[in-house]
Amino acid sequence: MEDVSRRNVLKASGALGAAGALTVAGQSGGWSWSPANSVPGRGTGADPHGVWDPEADKVIAALLDRGEVPRVNKILRAWQKNGQPLPAGLPGDLRDFIEDARQLPAWTDRDKLATAVRFNQKRGTYLGLLYGFASGMMSTVIPKEARAVYYSKGGADMKDRITKTAKLGYDIGSLNAYQPDGEMVVTCVKTRMAHAAVRHLLPQSPWWTHSADEKIPISQADIMNTWHSLPTTVMRHFDKWNVPIAADESEGFLHSWQVSAAMLGVKDEYIPKSWSAADAQAKQTLDPILAPTAEGKKLANILLDLGMNLDLTLLSRGVLGALTRFTLGDKIAGWLDIPREPVWTPLFETLWTPFVAVREGLLHVGMPKEAYWMFDEFLRQFVLLYMSELRTPINIEIPVLNNPHYK
């Protein structure tokens, strides 16, 4: 039961993270995080705010300039599994790039990845909640991310965008994420190429250039900030909620995300080697830059209204708003103009702590068994029902234009 729910909840939660899961983020002041805290324990120490992805950028820019992207997107629809040979007909420079980009980093530990599967199976309900309502909505208060999403092609059709972004959350939590028959490698490489296209296209948007305080979006720091809105934020909440986690499972979960960062083109020297190192990096680069923007407020409103076709938002908007306030706090909820919901907000504040305790076997009295199961089933079914419209074939493609509504 848990594994089936985890599979669907992760898909749904990744979707709600669409306003930016692993796209772009913001920039703080000077960079002082030491590469000694990275996976290899060494590096140049260069500020990642000025580092992008030259290998991907060169190839994708050339494809766009040659007008080959539509043909390439059609060909790449057939490439779905990690171990699958690339389809015929790709331009030579792109084929060479993908063959190199699809290789797992040399430091990948298969045993740790297997342990991550066990972690995801046990914590699927929590992960669904946090990926969707903490990480997903947090992306709307990361100023650079909000603006980049809003003015790029994804901002024109948020349902399409969240469907594609859902794939990342689903794939990393799947049983075979990095195995030959899995899809996480393909998802990361295609996302990396989409990022490169955005870096080429977005500077051509007068709307983005007018609002942005940078010339090129999606730096290595930006990607890592969005990365922190996912696993680092999850672990911060697990600590806050006193969720007991075995040391090997904690390490495995971290490793699965370390590998994902490398597959997205992040240099090893910026990938934290431990949770404490990740938290330290997030405190320097992510926490200080969270702030409201006009674009972020609009994106948050779109996300809260995505259930309109399901229930005309009579239920879903209130629940989503309450979950956002519960996971991100009153300050961020206020930034996004999310009102304090009179029924659902107190319910989450009252029931969550005993719910976690009962679920973890730490509390056997104080919360009726019937109430526990009702709350647990509500969390599962709400996310499944809310995101049911998004169960369509998912294919990540290289964009060829910005948001057509802002020319």
CSV table of C-alpha atoms in Angstrom, one decimal:
chain,number,residue,atom,x,y,z
A,1,MET,CA,0.0,0.0,0.0
A,2,GLU,CA,2.7,2.4,0.9
A,3,ASP,CA,4.8,1.7,-2.2
A,4,VAL,CA,1.7,2.2,-4.5
A,5,SER,CA,0.8,5.4,-2.7
A,6,ARG,CA,4.4,6.6,-2.8
A,7,ARG,CA,4.6,6.1,-6.5
A,8,ASN,CA,1.5,8.2,-7.1
A,9,VAL,CA,2.2,10.8,-4.4
A,10,LEU,CA,5.7,11.5,-5.7
A,11,LYS,CA,4.3,12.0,-9.2
A,12,ALA,CA,1.8,14.4,-7.9
A,13,SER,CA,4.2,16.2,-5.5
A,14,GLY,CA,6.7,16.6,-8.2
A,15,ALA,CA,4.0,18.2,-10.3
A,16,LEU,CA,3.2,20.8,-7.6
A,17,GLY,CA,6.9,21.6,-7.6
A,18,ALA,CA,6.6,22.7,-11.2
A,19,ALA,CA,6.9,26.4,-10.5
A,20,GLY,CA,10.4,25.4,-10.4
A,21,ALA,CA,11.7,22.1,-9.4
A,22,LEU,CA,15.3,22.1,-10.5
A,23,THR,CA,15.2,25.1,-12.7
A,24,VAL,CA,16.6,28.4,-11.4
A,25,ALA,CA,17.0,30.2,-8.2
A,26,GLY,CA,18.4,33.3,-6.6
A,27,GLN,CA,21.7,34.7,-5.6
A,28,SER,CA,22.9,35.9,-2.2
A,29,GLY,CA,26.0,37.9,-1.5
A,30,GLY,CA,29.6,36.7,-1.7
A,31,TRP,CA,30.3,33.0,-2.0
A,32,SER,CA,32.3,31.5,0.9
A,33,TRP,CA,31.1,27.9,1.0
A,34,SER,CA,34.2,25.8,0.9
A,35,PRO,CA,34.7,23.0,-1.7
A,36,ALA,CA,36.2,21.0,1.2
A,37,ASN,CA,32.5,20.3,2.1
A,38,SER,CA,31.7,19.0,-1.4
A,39,VAL,CA,31.5,15.4,-2.6
A,40,PRO,CA,35.2,15.3,-3.9
A,41,GLY,CA,36.3,17.5,-0.9
A,42,ARG,CA,38.2,19.9,-3.2
A,43,GLY,CA,37.6,22.4,-6.0
A,44,THR,CA,38.6,25.8,-7.3
A,45,GLY,CA,36.3,27.7,-5.0
A,46,ALA,CA,34.9,29.8,-7.8
A,47,ASP,CA,31.6,31.5,-7.1
A,48,PRO,CA,28.9,29.3,-8.8
A,49,HIS,CA,26.8,32.4,-9.5
A,50,GLY,CA,29.1,33.0,-12.4
A,51,VAL,CA,29.3,29.4,-13.6
A,52,TRP,CA,26.9,27.9,-16.0
A,53,ASP,CA,27.0,24.8,-18.2
A,54,PRO,CA,29.3,25.5,-21.2
A,55,GLU,CA,29.2,21.9,-22.6
A,56,ALA,CA,25.4,21.9,-22.8
A,57,ASP,CA,25.0,25.6,-23.7
A,58,LYS,CA,27.3,25.4,-26.8
A,59,VAL,CA,25.5,22.4,-28.3
A,60,ILE,CA,21.9,23.5,-27.6
A,61,ALA,CA,22.5,27.1,-28.8
A,62,ALA,CA,23.9,25.7,-32.0
A,63,LEU,CA,20.8,23.5,-32.4
A,64,LEU,CA,18.5,26.5,-31.9
A,65,ASP,CA,20.5,28.6,-34.3
A,66,ARG,CA,20.4,25.9,-36.9
A,67,GLY,CA,16.6,25.4,-36.5
A,68,GLU,CA,17.1,21.7,-35.7
A,69,VAL,CA,15.3,21.6,-32.3
A,70,PRO,CA,11.8,20.6,-33.5
A,71,ARG,CA,13.3,17.6,-35.4
A,72,VAL,CA,15.5,16.7,-32.5
A,73,ASN,CA,12.6,16.8,-30.0
A,74,LYS,CA,10.6,14.4,-32.2
A,75,ILE,CA,13.5,12.0,-32.4
A,76,LEU,CA,14.2,12.1,-28.7
A,77,ARG,CA,10.7,11.2,-27.8
A,78,ALA,CA,11.7,7.6,-28.4
A,79,TRP,CA,14.5,7.8,-25.9
A,80,GLN,CA,12.9,6.9,-22.5
A,81,LYS,CA,15.0,4.4,-20.6
A,82,ASN,CA,18.4,5.0,-19.1
A,83,GLY,CA,20.1,2.0,-20.8
A,84,GLN,CA,18.3,2.5,-24.1
A,85,PRO,CA,20.6,3.3,-27.2
A,86,LEU,CA,20.0,6.7,-28.6
A,87,PRO,CA,17.7,6.8,-31.6
A,88,ALA,CA,19.2,7.3,-35.1
A,89,GLY,CA,19.1,10.7,-36.8
A,90,LEU,CA,20.5,12.9,-34.1
A,91,PRO,CA,23.1,15.6,-35.1
A,92,GLY,CA,26.6,14.4,-34.3
A,93,ASP,CA,27.4,17.2,-31.8
A,94,LEU,CA,24.2,16.5,-29.8
A,95,ARG,CA,24.7,12.7,-29.9
A,96,ASP,CA,28.3,13.1,-28.5
A,97,PHE,CA,27.0,15.4,-25.8
A,98,ILE,CA,24.2,13.1,-24.7
A,99,GLU,CA,26.5,10.0,-24.6
A,100,ASP,CA,28.8,11.8,-22.3
A,101,ALA,CA,26.1,13.5,-20.2
A,102,ARG,CA,24.2,10.2,-19.6
A,103,GLN,CA,27.2,8.6,-17.7
A,104,LEU,CA,26.8,8.4,-14.0
A,105,PRO,CA,29.5,10.2,-12.0
A,106,ALA,CA,32.5,8.0,-11.0
A,107,TRP,CA,31.7,8.4,-7.4
A,108,THR,CA,28.2,6.8,-7.7
A,109,ASP,CA,27.5,4.2,-5.0
A,110,ARG,CA,24.9,1.6,-6.2
A,111,ASP,CA,24.5,0.3,-2.6
A,112,LYS,CA,23.5,3.8,-1.4
A,113,LEU,CA,21.1,4.2,-4.3
A,114,ALA,CA,19.5,0.9,-3.3
A,115,THR,CA,19.1,2.1,0.3
A,116,ALA,CA,17.5,5.3,-1.0
A,117,VAL,CA,14.7,3.2,-2.5
A,118,ARG,CA,14.0,1.8,1.0
A,119,PHE,CA,13.9,5.3,2.3
A,120,ASN,CA,11.5,6.5,-0.4
A,121,GLN,CA,9.2,3.5,0.2
A,122,LYS,CA,8.9,4.3,3.9
A,123,ARG,CA,8.5,8.0,3.7
A,124,GLY,CA,6.4,8.4,0.6
A,125,THR,CA,3.5,10.3,2.3
A,126,TYR,CA,5.9,12.8,3.9
A,127,LEU,CA,7.8,13.2,0.7
A,128,GLY,CA,4.7,13.9,-1.3
A,129,LEU,CA,3.6,16.6,1.1
A,130,LEU,CA,7.0,18.3,1.2
A,131,TYR,CA,8.0,18.1,-2.4
A,132,GLY,CA,4.6,19.6,-3.4
A,133,PHE,CA,3.7,22.1,-0.7
A,134,ALA,CA,7.1,23.1,0.7
A,135,SER,CA,9.4,22.8,-2.2
A,136,GLY,CA,6.9,23.5,-4.9
A,137,MET,CA,5.5,26.6,-3.4
A,138,MET,CA,8.9,27.8,-2.1
A,139,SER,CA,9.9,28.1,-5.8
A,140,THR,CA,7.5,31.0,-6.2
A,141,VAL,CA,9.4,33.0,-3.6
A,142,ILE,CA,12.8,32.4,-5.1
A,143,PRO,CA,12.8,35.7,-7.2
A,144,LYS,CA,15.1,34.6,-10.1
A,145,GLU,CA,13.3,31.3,-10.4
A,146,ALA,CA,9.8,32.9,-10.4
A,147,ARG,CA,10.8,35.4,-13.0
A,148,ALA,CA,12.5,32.9,-15.2
A,149,VAL,CA,9.6,30.4,-15.1
A,150,TYR,CA,7.0,33.1,-15.7
A,151,TYR,CA,8.7,34.6,-18.8
A,152,SER,CA,10.0,31.4,-20.3
A,153,LYS,CA,7.8,29.0,-22.4
A,154,GLY,CA,6.7,27.0,-19.3
A,155,GLY,CA,5.0,30.1,-17.9
A,156,ALA,CA,2.5,30.1,-20.8
A,157,ASP,CA,1.1,26.6,-19.9
A,158,MET,CA,1.6,25.7,-16.2
A,159,LYS,CA,-0.3,22.5,-16.5
A,160,ASP,CA,2.0,21.3,-19.2
A,161,ARG,CA,5.0,22.5,-17.3
A,162,ILE,CA,4.0,20.8,-14.0
A,163,THR,CA,3.3,17.6,-15.9
A,164,LYS,CA,6.9,17.6,-17.1
A,165,THR,CA,8.4,18.7,-13.8
A,166,ALA,CA,6.4,15.9,-12.1
A,167,LYS,CA,8.6,13.4,-13.9
A,168,LEU,CA,11.7,14.4,-11.9
A,169,GLY,CA,10.0,13.8,-8.6
A,170,TYR,CA,8.5,10.6,-9.7
A,171,ASP,CA,11.6,9.2,-11.3
A,172,ILE,CA,14.0,9.9,-8.4
A,173,GLY,CA,11.6,8.0,-6.1
A,174,SER,CA,11.1,5.0,-8.3
A,175,LEU,CA,12.4,1.6,-7.5
A,176,ASN,CA,14.8,1.6,-10.5
A,177,ALA,CA,15.6,5.3,-10.7
A,178,TYR,CA,19.2,5.0,-12.0
A,179,GLN,CA,19.0,1.4,-13.3
A,180,PRO,CA,19.1,0.7,-17.0
A,181,ASP,CA,15.4,0.1,-17.1
A,182,GLY,CA,14.7,3.3,-15.1
A,183,GLU,CA,14.2,6.8,-16.4
A,184,MET,CA,16.0,9.2,-14.0
A,185,VAL,CA,19.1,9.6,-16.2
A,186,VAL,CA,17.0,10.4,-19.3
A,187,THR,CA,14.9,12.9,-17.3
A,188,CYS,CA,18.0,14.7,-15.9
A,189,VAL,CA,19.8,14.9,-19.3
A,190,LYS,CA,16.6,16.2,-21.0
A,191,THR,CA,16.1,18.7,-18.2
A,192,ARG,CA,19.8,19.8,-18.5
A,193,MET,CA,19.2,20.4,-22.2
A,194,ALA,CA,16.0,22.4,-21.5
A,195,HIS,CA,18.0,24.6,-19.1
A,196,ALA,CA,20.6,25.3,-21.7
A,197,ALA,CA,17.8,26.4,-24.1
A,198,VAL,CA,16.3,28.7,-21.5
A,199,ARG,CA,19.8,30.2,-21.0
A,200,HIS,CA,20.0,30.9,-24.7
A,201,LEU,CA,16.4,32.1,-25.2
A,202,LEU,CA,15.5,34.1,-22.1
A,203,PRO,CA,18.0,36.9,-22.6
A,204,GLN,CA,16.1,37.6,-25.8
A,205,SER,CA,12.9,38.4,-23.9
A,206,PRO,CA,12.6,42.1,-23.2
A,207,TRP,CA,10.2,41.3,-20.4
A,208,TRP,CA,12.7,39.1,-18.6
A,209,THR,CA,15.7,41.4,-19.2
A,210,HIS,CA,13.7,44.3,-17.8
A,211,SER,CA,12.8,42.5,-14.6
A,212,ALA,CA,16.0,40.4,-14.1
A,213,ASP,CA,19.1,41.5,-12.3
A,214,GLU,CA,21.3,39.1,-14.2
A,215,LYS,CA,22.2,38.6,-17.9
A,216,ILE,CA,22.2,34.8,-18.0
A,217,PRO,CA,19.8,32.7,-16.0
A,218,ILE,CA,20.2,29.3,-14.4
A,219,SER,CA,23.7,29.4,-13.0
A,220,GLN,CA,25.2,26.5,-11.0
A,221,ALA,CA,24.2,28.4,-7.8
A,222,ASP,CA,20.7,28.7,-9.1
A,223,ILE,CA,20.4,25.0,-9.8
A,224,MET,CA,21.7,24.2,-6.3
A,225,ASN,CA,19.4,26.6,-4.6
A,226,THR,CA,16.4,24.8,-6.2
A,227,TRP,CA,18.1,21.5,-5.3
A,228,HIS,CA,18.0,22.8,-1.6
A,229,SER,CA,14.3,23.5,-1.9
A,230,LEU,CA,13.9,19.8,-2.4
A,231,PRO,CA,16.1,17.3,-0.4
A,232,THR,CA,17.5,19.9,2.1
A,233,THR,CA,14.1,21.2,2.8
A,234,VAL,CA,12.8,17.7,3.2
A,235,MET,CA,15.4,16.8,5.8
A,236,ARG,CA,14.9,20.1,7.7
A,237,HIS,CA,11.2,19.2,8.1
A,238,PHE,CA,12.0,15.7,9.1
A,239,ASP,CA,14.2,17.0,11.8
A,240,LYS,CA,11.5,19.5,12.9
A,241,TRP,CA,8.9,16.8,13.0
A,242,ASN,CA,11.2,14.4,14.9
A,243,VAL,CA,10.9,11.7,12.2
A,244,PRO,CA,13.4,9.0,13.1
A,245,ILE,CA,15.6,8.0,10.1
A,246,ALA,CA,18.2,5.3,10.0
A,247,ALA,CA,21.7,6.6,9.2
A,248,ASP,CA,22.1,4.5,6.1
A,249,GLU,CA,18.8,5.5,4.7
A,250,SER,CA,19.5,9.2,5.4
A,251,GLU,CA,22.8,8.8,3.5
A,252,GLY,CA,21.2,6.9,0.7
A,253,PHE,CA,18.5,9.5,0.2
A,254,LEU,CA,21.2,12.2,0.1
A,255,HIS,CA,23.3,10.2,-2.4
A,256,SER,CA,20.3,9.8,-4.8
A,257,TRP,CA,20.1,13.6,-4.9
A,258,GLN,CA,23.8,14.1,-5.1
A,259,VAL,CA,23.8,12.0,-8.3
A,260,SER,CA,20.9,14.0,-9.6
A,261,ALA,CA,22.8,17.2,-9.2
A,262,ALA,CA,25.7,15.8,-11.2
A,263,MET,CA,23.4,14.5,-13.9
A,264,LEU,CA,21.9,18.0,-14.2
A,265,GLY,CA,25.3,19.4,-15.0
A,266,VAL,CA,26.4,20.7,-11.5
A,267,LYS,CA,30.1,20.6,-10.9
A,268,ASP,CA,31.1,18.2,-8.2
A,269,GLU,CA,32.7,20.9,-6.1
A,270,TYR,CA,29.2,22.5,-5.5
A,271,ILE,CA,27.5,19.3,-4.4
A,272,PRO,CA,27.4,18.9,-0.6
A,273,LYS,CA,29.0,15.8,0.9
A,274,SER,CA,26.7,15.7,3.9
A,275,TRP,CA,23.4,17.0,5.2
A,276,SER,CA,25.2,19.5,7.5
A,277,ALA,CA,27.2,20.7,4.5
A,278,ALA,CA,24.0,21.0,2.5
A,279,ASP,CA,22.3,23.0,5.3
A,280,ALA,CA,25.3,25.3,5.6
A,281,GLN,CA,25.2,26.0,1.8
A,282,ALA,CA,21.4,26.6,1.9
A,283,LYS,CA,21.8,29.0,4.8
A,284,GLN,CA,24.2,31.1,2.7
A,285,THR,CA,22.6,31.0,-0.7
A,286,LEU,CA,18.9,30.1,-0.4
A,287,ASP,CA,17.5,31.3,2.9
A,288,PRO,CA,18.6,35.0,2.6
A,289,ILE,CA,17.1,35.5,-0.9
A,290,LEU,CA,13.5,34.2,-0.4
A,291,ALA,CA,11.2,37.1,-1.2
A,292,PRO,CA,7.9,37.9,-2.9
A,293,THR,CA,7.7,39.1,-6.5
A,294,ALA,CA,4.8,40.0,-8.7
A,295,GLU,CA,5.6,37.0,-11.0
A,296,GLY,CA,5.9,34.7,-8.0
A,297,LYS,CA,2.5,35.7,-6.6
A,298,LYS,CA,0.9,35.0,-10.0
A,299,LEU,CA,2.6,31.6,-10.2
A,300,ALA,CA,1.4,30.7,-6.7
A,301,ASN,CA,-2.1,31.7,-7.6
A,302,ILE,CA,-2.0,29.5,-10.7
A,303,LEU,CA,-0.8,26.6,-8.6
A,304,LEU,CA,-3.5,27.0,-6.0
A,305,ASP,CA,-6.1,27.1,-8.8
A,306,LEU,CA,-5.0,24.0,-10.6
A,307,GLY,CA,-7.8,22.0,-9.1
A,308,MET,CA,-10.5,24.3,-10.7
A,309,ASN,CA,-11.5,21.6,-13.2
A,310,LEU,CA,-11.7,19.1,-10.4
A,311,ASP,CA,-13.9,20.8,-7.8
A,312,LEU,CA,-14.1,24.5,-8.9
A,313,THR,CA,-11.6,25.2,-6.1
A,314,LEU,CA,-14.3,24.9,-3.5
A,315,LEU,CA,-12.2,22.4,-1.6
A,316,SER,CA,-8.8,22.2,-3.2
A,317,ARG,CA,-7.7,25.8,-3.0
A,318,GLY,CA,-8.4,26.0,0.8
A,319,VAL,CA,-6.5,22.7,1.4
A,320,LEU,CA,-3.6,23.7,-0.8
A,321,GLY,CA,-3.4,27.1,0.9
A,322,ALA,CA,-3.5,25.5,4.4
A,323,LEU,CA,-0.8,23.0,3.4
A,324,THR,CA,1.4,25.8,2.1
A,325,ARG,CA,1.0,27.8,5.3
A,326,PHE,CA,1.7,24.7,7.4
A,327,THR,CA,4.9,23.7,5.6
A,328,LEU,CA,6.3,27.1,4.8
A,329,GLY,CA,5.0,29.3,7.6
A,330,ASP,CA,3.0,32.4,8.0
A,331,LYS,CA,5.6,34.8,6.6
A,332,ILE,CA,5.8,33.1,3.1
A,333,ALA,CA,2.0,32.5,3.1
A,334,GLY,CA,1.6,36.2,3.7
A,335,TRP,CA,4.0,37.0,0.8
A,336,LEU,CA,1.8,34.9,-1.5
A,337,ASP,CA,-1.4,36.5,-0.2
A,338,ILE,CA,-2.7,33.1,1.0
A,339,PRO,CA,-5.3,33.7,3.7
A,340,ARG,CA,-5.4,31.7,7.0
A,341,GLU,CA,-8.0,29.0,6.2
A,342,PRO,CA,-10.4,28.7,9.2
A,343,VAL,CA,-10.8,25.0,9.1
A,344,TRP,CA,-7.9,23.3,7.4
A,345,THR,CA,-5.1,25.4,8.9
A,346,PRO,CA,-6.0,24.6,12.6
A,347,LEU,CA,-6.5,21.0,11.6
A,348,PHE,CA,-3.0,20.6,10.3
A,349,GLU,CA,-1.5,22.5,13.2
A,350,THR,CA,-3.4,20.3,15.7
A,351,LEU,CA,-3.2,16.8,14.1
A,352,TRP,CA,0.2,16.8,12.4
A,353,THR,CA,2.5,16.1,15.4
A,354,PRO,CA,0.4,13.2,16.9
A,355,PHE,CA,-0.1,11.9,13.3
A,356,VAL,CA,3.7,11.7,12.8
A,357,ALA,CA,4.2,10.1,16.2
A,358,VAL,CA,1.5,7.5,15.6
A,359,ARG,CA,2.8,6.8,12.1
A,360,GLU,CA,6.3,6.3,13.4
A,361,GLY,CA,5.2,4.0,16.2
A,362,LEU,CA,6.2,6.5,18.8
A,363,LEU,CA,2.8,7.2,20.2
A,364,HIS,CA,0.1,4.7,20.8
A,365,VAL,CA,-2.4,6.7,22.8
A,366,GLY,CA,-3.7,10.3,22.5
A,367,MET,CA,-4.9,10.0,18.8
A,368,PRO,CA,-7.8,7.6,18.0
A,369,LYS,CA,-6.8,5.0,15.5
A,370,GLU,CA,-9.7,5.9,13.3
A,371,ALA,CA,-8.7,9.6,13.3
A,372,TYR,CA,-5.1,8.6,12.3
A,373,TRP,CA,-6.2,6.5,9.4
A,374,MET,CA,-8.7,9.1,8.2
A,375,PHE,CA,-6.0,11.8,8.2
A,376,ASP,CA,-3.5,9.5,6.5
A,377,GLU,CA,-6.0,8.5,3.8
A,378,PHE,CA,-7.0,12.1,3.3
A,379,LEU,CA,-3.4,13.1,2.6
A,380,ARG,CA,-3.0,10.2,0.1
A,381,GLN,CA,-6.3,10.6,-1.7
A,382,PHE,CA,-6.3,14.4,-1.9
A,383,VAL,CA,-3.0,14.6,-3.7
A,384,LEU,CA,-3.9,11.7,-6.0
A,385,LEU,CA,-7.3,13.1,-6.8
A,386,TYR,CA,-6.1,16.7,-7.2
A,387,MET,CA,-3.4,15.8,-9.7
A,388,SER,CA,-5.3,13.0,-11.5
A,389,GLU,CA,-5.7,15.2,-14.6
A,390,LEU,CA,-1.9,15.2,-15.1
A,391,ARG,CA,-1.7,11.4,-15.8
A,392,THR,CA,-0.6,11.8,-19.4
A,393,PRO,CA,2.4,10.7,-21.3
A,394,ILE,CA,5.3,12.9,-20.1
A,395,ASN,CA,8.0,14.1,-22.5
A,396,ILE,CA,10.5,16.7,-21.6
A,397,GLU,CA,11.5,18.7,-24.7
A,398,ILE,CA,13.9,21.5,-25.6
A,399,PRO,CA,12.0,24.8,-25.9
A,400,VAL,CA,12.3,26.9,-29.0
A,401,LEU,CA,10.7,30.1,-27.7
A,402,ASN,CA,9.9,32.1,-24.5
A,403,ASN,CA,6.4,32.8,-23.1
A,404,PRO,CA,4.5,33.9,-26.2
A,405,HIS,CA,2.2,36.1,-24.0
A,406,TYR,CA,5.2,38.3,-23.3
A,407,LYS,CA,6.9,39.2,-26.6
